[in-house]
PDB file of C-alpha atoms in Angstrom:
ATOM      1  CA  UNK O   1     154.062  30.547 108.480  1.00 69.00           C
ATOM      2  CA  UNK O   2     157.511  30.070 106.526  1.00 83.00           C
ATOM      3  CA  UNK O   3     159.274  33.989 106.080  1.00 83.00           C
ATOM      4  CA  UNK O   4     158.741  33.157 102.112  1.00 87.00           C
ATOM      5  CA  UNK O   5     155.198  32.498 102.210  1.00 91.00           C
ATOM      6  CA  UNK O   6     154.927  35.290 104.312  1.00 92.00           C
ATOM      7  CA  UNK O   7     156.524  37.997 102.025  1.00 92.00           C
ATOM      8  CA  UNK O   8     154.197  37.065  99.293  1.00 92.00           C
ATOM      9  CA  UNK O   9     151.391  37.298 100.827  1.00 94.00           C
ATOM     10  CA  UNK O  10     152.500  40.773 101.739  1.00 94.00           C
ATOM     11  CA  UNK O  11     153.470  41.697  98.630  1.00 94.00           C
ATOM     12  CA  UNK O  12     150.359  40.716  97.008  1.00 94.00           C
ATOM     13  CA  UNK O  13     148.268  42.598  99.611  1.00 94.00           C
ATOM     14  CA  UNK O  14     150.649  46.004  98.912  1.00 92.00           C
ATOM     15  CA  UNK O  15     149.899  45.358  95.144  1.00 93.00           C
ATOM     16  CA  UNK O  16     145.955  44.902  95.601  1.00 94.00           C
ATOM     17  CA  UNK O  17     145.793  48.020  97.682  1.00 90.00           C
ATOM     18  CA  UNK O  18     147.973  49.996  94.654  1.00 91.00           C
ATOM     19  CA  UNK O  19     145.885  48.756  92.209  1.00 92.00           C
ATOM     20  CA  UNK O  20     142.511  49.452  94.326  1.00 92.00           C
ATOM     21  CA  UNK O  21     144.379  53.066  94.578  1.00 89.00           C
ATOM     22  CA  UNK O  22     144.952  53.304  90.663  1.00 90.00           C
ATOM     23  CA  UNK O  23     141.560  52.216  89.540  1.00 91.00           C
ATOM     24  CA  UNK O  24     140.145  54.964  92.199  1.00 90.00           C
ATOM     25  CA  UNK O  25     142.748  57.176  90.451  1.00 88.00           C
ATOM     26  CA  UNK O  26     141.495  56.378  86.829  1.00 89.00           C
ATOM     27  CA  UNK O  27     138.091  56.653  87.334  1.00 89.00           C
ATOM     28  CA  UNK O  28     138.186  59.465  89.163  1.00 88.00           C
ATOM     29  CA  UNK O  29     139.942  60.856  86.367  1.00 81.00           C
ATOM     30  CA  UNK O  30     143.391  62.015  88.078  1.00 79.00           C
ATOM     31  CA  UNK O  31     141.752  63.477  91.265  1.00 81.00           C
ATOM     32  CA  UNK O  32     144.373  61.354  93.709  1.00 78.00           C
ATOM     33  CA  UNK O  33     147.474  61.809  91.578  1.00 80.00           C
ATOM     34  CA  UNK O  34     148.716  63.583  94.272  1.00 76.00           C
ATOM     35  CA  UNK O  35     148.710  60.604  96.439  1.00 80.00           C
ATOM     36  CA  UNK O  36     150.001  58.326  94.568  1.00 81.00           C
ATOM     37  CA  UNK O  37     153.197  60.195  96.204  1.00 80.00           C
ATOM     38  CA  UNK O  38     152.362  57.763  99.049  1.00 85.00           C
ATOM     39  CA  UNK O  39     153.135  54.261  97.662  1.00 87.00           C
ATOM     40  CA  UNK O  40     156.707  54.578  98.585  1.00 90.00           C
ATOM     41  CA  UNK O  41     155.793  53.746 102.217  1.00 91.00           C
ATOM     42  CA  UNK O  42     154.351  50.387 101.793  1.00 91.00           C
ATOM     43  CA  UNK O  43     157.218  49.803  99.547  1.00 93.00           C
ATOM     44  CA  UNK O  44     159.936  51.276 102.323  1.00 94.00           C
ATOM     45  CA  UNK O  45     157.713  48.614 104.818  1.00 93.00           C
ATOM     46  CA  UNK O  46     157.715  45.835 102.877  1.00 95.00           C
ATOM     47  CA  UNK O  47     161.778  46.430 102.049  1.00 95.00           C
ATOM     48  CA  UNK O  48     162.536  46.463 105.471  1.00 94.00           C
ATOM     49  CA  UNK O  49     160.864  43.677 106.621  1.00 94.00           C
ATOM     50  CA  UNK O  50     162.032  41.338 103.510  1.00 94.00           C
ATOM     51  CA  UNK O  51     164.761  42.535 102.227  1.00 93.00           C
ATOM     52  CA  UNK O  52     166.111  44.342  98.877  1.00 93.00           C
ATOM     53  CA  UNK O  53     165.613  40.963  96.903  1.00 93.00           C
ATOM     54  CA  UNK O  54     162.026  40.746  97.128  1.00 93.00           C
ATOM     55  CA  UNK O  55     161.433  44.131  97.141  1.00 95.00           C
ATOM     56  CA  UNK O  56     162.345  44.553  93.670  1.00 95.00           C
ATOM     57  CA  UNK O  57     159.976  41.556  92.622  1.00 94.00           C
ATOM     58  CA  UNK O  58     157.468  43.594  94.056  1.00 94.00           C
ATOM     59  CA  UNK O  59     158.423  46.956  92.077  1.00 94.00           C
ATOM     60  CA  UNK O  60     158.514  44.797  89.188  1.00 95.00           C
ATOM     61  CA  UNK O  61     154.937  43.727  89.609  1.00 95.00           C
ATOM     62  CA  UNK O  62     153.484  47.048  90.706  1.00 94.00           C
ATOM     63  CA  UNK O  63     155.041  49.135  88.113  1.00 94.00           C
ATOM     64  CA  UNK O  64     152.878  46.183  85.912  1.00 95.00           C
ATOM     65  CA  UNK O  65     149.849  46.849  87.447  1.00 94.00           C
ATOM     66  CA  UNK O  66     150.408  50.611  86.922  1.00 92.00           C
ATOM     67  CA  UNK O  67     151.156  49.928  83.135  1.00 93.00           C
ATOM     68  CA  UNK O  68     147.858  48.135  82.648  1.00 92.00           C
ATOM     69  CA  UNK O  69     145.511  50.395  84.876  1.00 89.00           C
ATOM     70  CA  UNK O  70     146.697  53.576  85.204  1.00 88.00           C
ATOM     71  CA  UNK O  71     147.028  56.590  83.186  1.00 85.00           C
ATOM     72  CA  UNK O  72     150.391  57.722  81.833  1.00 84.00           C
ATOM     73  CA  UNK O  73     151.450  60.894  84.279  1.00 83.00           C
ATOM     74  CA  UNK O  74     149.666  57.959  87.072  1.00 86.00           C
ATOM     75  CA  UNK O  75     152.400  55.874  85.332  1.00 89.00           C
ATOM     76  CA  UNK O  76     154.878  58.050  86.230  1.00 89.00           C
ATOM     77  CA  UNK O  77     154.217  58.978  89.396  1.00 90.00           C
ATOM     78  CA  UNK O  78     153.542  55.547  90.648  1.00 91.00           C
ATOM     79  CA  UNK O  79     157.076  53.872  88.942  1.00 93.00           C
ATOM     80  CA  UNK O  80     159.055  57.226  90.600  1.00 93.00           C
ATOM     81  CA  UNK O  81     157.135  56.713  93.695  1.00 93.00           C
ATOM     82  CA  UNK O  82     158.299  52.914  93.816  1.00 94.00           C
ATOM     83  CA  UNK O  83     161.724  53.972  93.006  1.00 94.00           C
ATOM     84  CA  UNK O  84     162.052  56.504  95.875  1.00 94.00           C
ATOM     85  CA  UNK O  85     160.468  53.775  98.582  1.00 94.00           C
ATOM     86  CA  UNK O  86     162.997  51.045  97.258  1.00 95.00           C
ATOM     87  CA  UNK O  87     166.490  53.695  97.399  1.00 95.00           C
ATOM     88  CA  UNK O  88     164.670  54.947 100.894  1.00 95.00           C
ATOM     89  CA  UNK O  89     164.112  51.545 102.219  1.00 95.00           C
ATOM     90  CA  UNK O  90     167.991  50.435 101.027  1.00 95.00           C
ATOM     91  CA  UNK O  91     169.055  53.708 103.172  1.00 95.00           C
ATOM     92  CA  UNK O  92     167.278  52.113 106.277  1.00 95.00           C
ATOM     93  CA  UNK O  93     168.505  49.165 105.629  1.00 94.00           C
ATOM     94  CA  UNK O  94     172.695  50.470 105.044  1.00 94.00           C
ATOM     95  CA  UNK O  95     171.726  52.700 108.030  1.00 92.00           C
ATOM     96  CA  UNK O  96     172.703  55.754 105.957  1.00 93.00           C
ATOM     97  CA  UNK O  97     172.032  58.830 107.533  1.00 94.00           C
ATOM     98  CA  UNK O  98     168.685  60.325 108.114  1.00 92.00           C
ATOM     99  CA  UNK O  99     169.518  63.831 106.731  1.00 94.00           C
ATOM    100  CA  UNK O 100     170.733  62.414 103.835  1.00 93.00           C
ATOM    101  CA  UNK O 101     167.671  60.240 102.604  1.00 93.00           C
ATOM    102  CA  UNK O 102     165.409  63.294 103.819  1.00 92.00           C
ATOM    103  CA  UNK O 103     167.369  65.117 101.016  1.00 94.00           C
ATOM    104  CA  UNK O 104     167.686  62.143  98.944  1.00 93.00           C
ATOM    105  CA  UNK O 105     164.091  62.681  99.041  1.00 91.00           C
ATOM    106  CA  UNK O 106     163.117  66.081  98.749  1.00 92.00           C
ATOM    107  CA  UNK O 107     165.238  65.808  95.546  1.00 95.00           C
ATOM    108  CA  UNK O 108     163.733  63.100  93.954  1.00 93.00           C
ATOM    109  CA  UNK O 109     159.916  64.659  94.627  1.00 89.00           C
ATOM    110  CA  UNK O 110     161.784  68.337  93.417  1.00 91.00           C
ATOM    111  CA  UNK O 111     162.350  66.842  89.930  1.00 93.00           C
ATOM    112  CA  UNK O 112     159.475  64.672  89.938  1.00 90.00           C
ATOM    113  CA  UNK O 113     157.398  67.747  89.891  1.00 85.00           C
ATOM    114  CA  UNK O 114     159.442  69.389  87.492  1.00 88.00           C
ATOM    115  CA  UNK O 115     159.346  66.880  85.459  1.00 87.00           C
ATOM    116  CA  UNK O 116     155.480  66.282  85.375  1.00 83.00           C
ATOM    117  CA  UNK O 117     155.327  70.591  85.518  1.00 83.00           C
ATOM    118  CA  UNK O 118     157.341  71.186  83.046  1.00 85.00           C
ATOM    119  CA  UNK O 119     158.244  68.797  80.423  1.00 84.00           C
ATOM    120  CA  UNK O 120     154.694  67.306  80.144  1.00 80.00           C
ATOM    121  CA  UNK O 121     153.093  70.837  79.586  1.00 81.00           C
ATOM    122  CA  UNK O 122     155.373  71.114  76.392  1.00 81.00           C
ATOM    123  CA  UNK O 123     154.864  67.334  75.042  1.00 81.00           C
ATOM    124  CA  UNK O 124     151.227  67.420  75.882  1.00 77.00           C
ATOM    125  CA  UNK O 125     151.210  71.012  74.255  1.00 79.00           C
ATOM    126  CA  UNK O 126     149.866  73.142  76.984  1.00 79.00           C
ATOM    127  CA  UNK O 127     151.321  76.931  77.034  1.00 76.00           C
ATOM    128  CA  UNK O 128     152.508  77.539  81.143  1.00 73.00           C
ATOM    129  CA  UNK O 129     152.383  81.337  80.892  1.00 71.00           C
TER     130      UNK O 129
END
């Protein structure tokens, strides 16, 4: 099978599966949230094996599919989880070192949760005390 063909077929597996994962997440009304924390490895995966290129064609597309069937704080946490695989899977690939994607990481999820804590309880109007 040619390396091309290959990639996309890949790619539109890891995009099926997220928006299997998304529906699940919308009709169960937010229960896996949480795990949407866990797209970035397929996307890590799939950058390693193909290369930066393709995986942003497939961030592209998945942040798409999360536009049209997930909820906005699913949004959110599906485009930041997307953007953590791709700058995680670039690290592998640059062979930065380990201890600094693990903090590159723990970071990323530190203000992600701040962010969805914090700043959505005052736009959505909810009082944290």
């Amino acid at each position: 099978m040619n390396s091309k063909t290959r990639a996309i077929s890949e790619g539109a597996m890891m995009l099926a599966l997220m928006a299997i994962l998304l529906l699940a997440d919308r009709q169960m009304a937010g229960f896996f949230e949480l795990l949407l924390y866990f797209l970035s490895v397929p996307v890590v995966i799939y950058e390693v094996r193909h290369g930066t290129k393709m995986t942003i064609a497939l961030s592209i597309a998945a942040t798409i599919i999360a536009f049209m069937f997930s909820t906005f704080t699913g949004m959110f946490y599906t485009v930041t989880a997307i953007l953590i695989g791709v700058v995680y899977g670039y690290g592998i690939l640059k062979d930065w070192n380990n201890s600094r994607l693990l903090f590159f990481t723990i970071l990323a999820n530190i203000l992600i949760t701040y962010i969805t804590v914090v700043l959505f309880a005052s736009v959505f109007g909810y009082d944290l005390n």
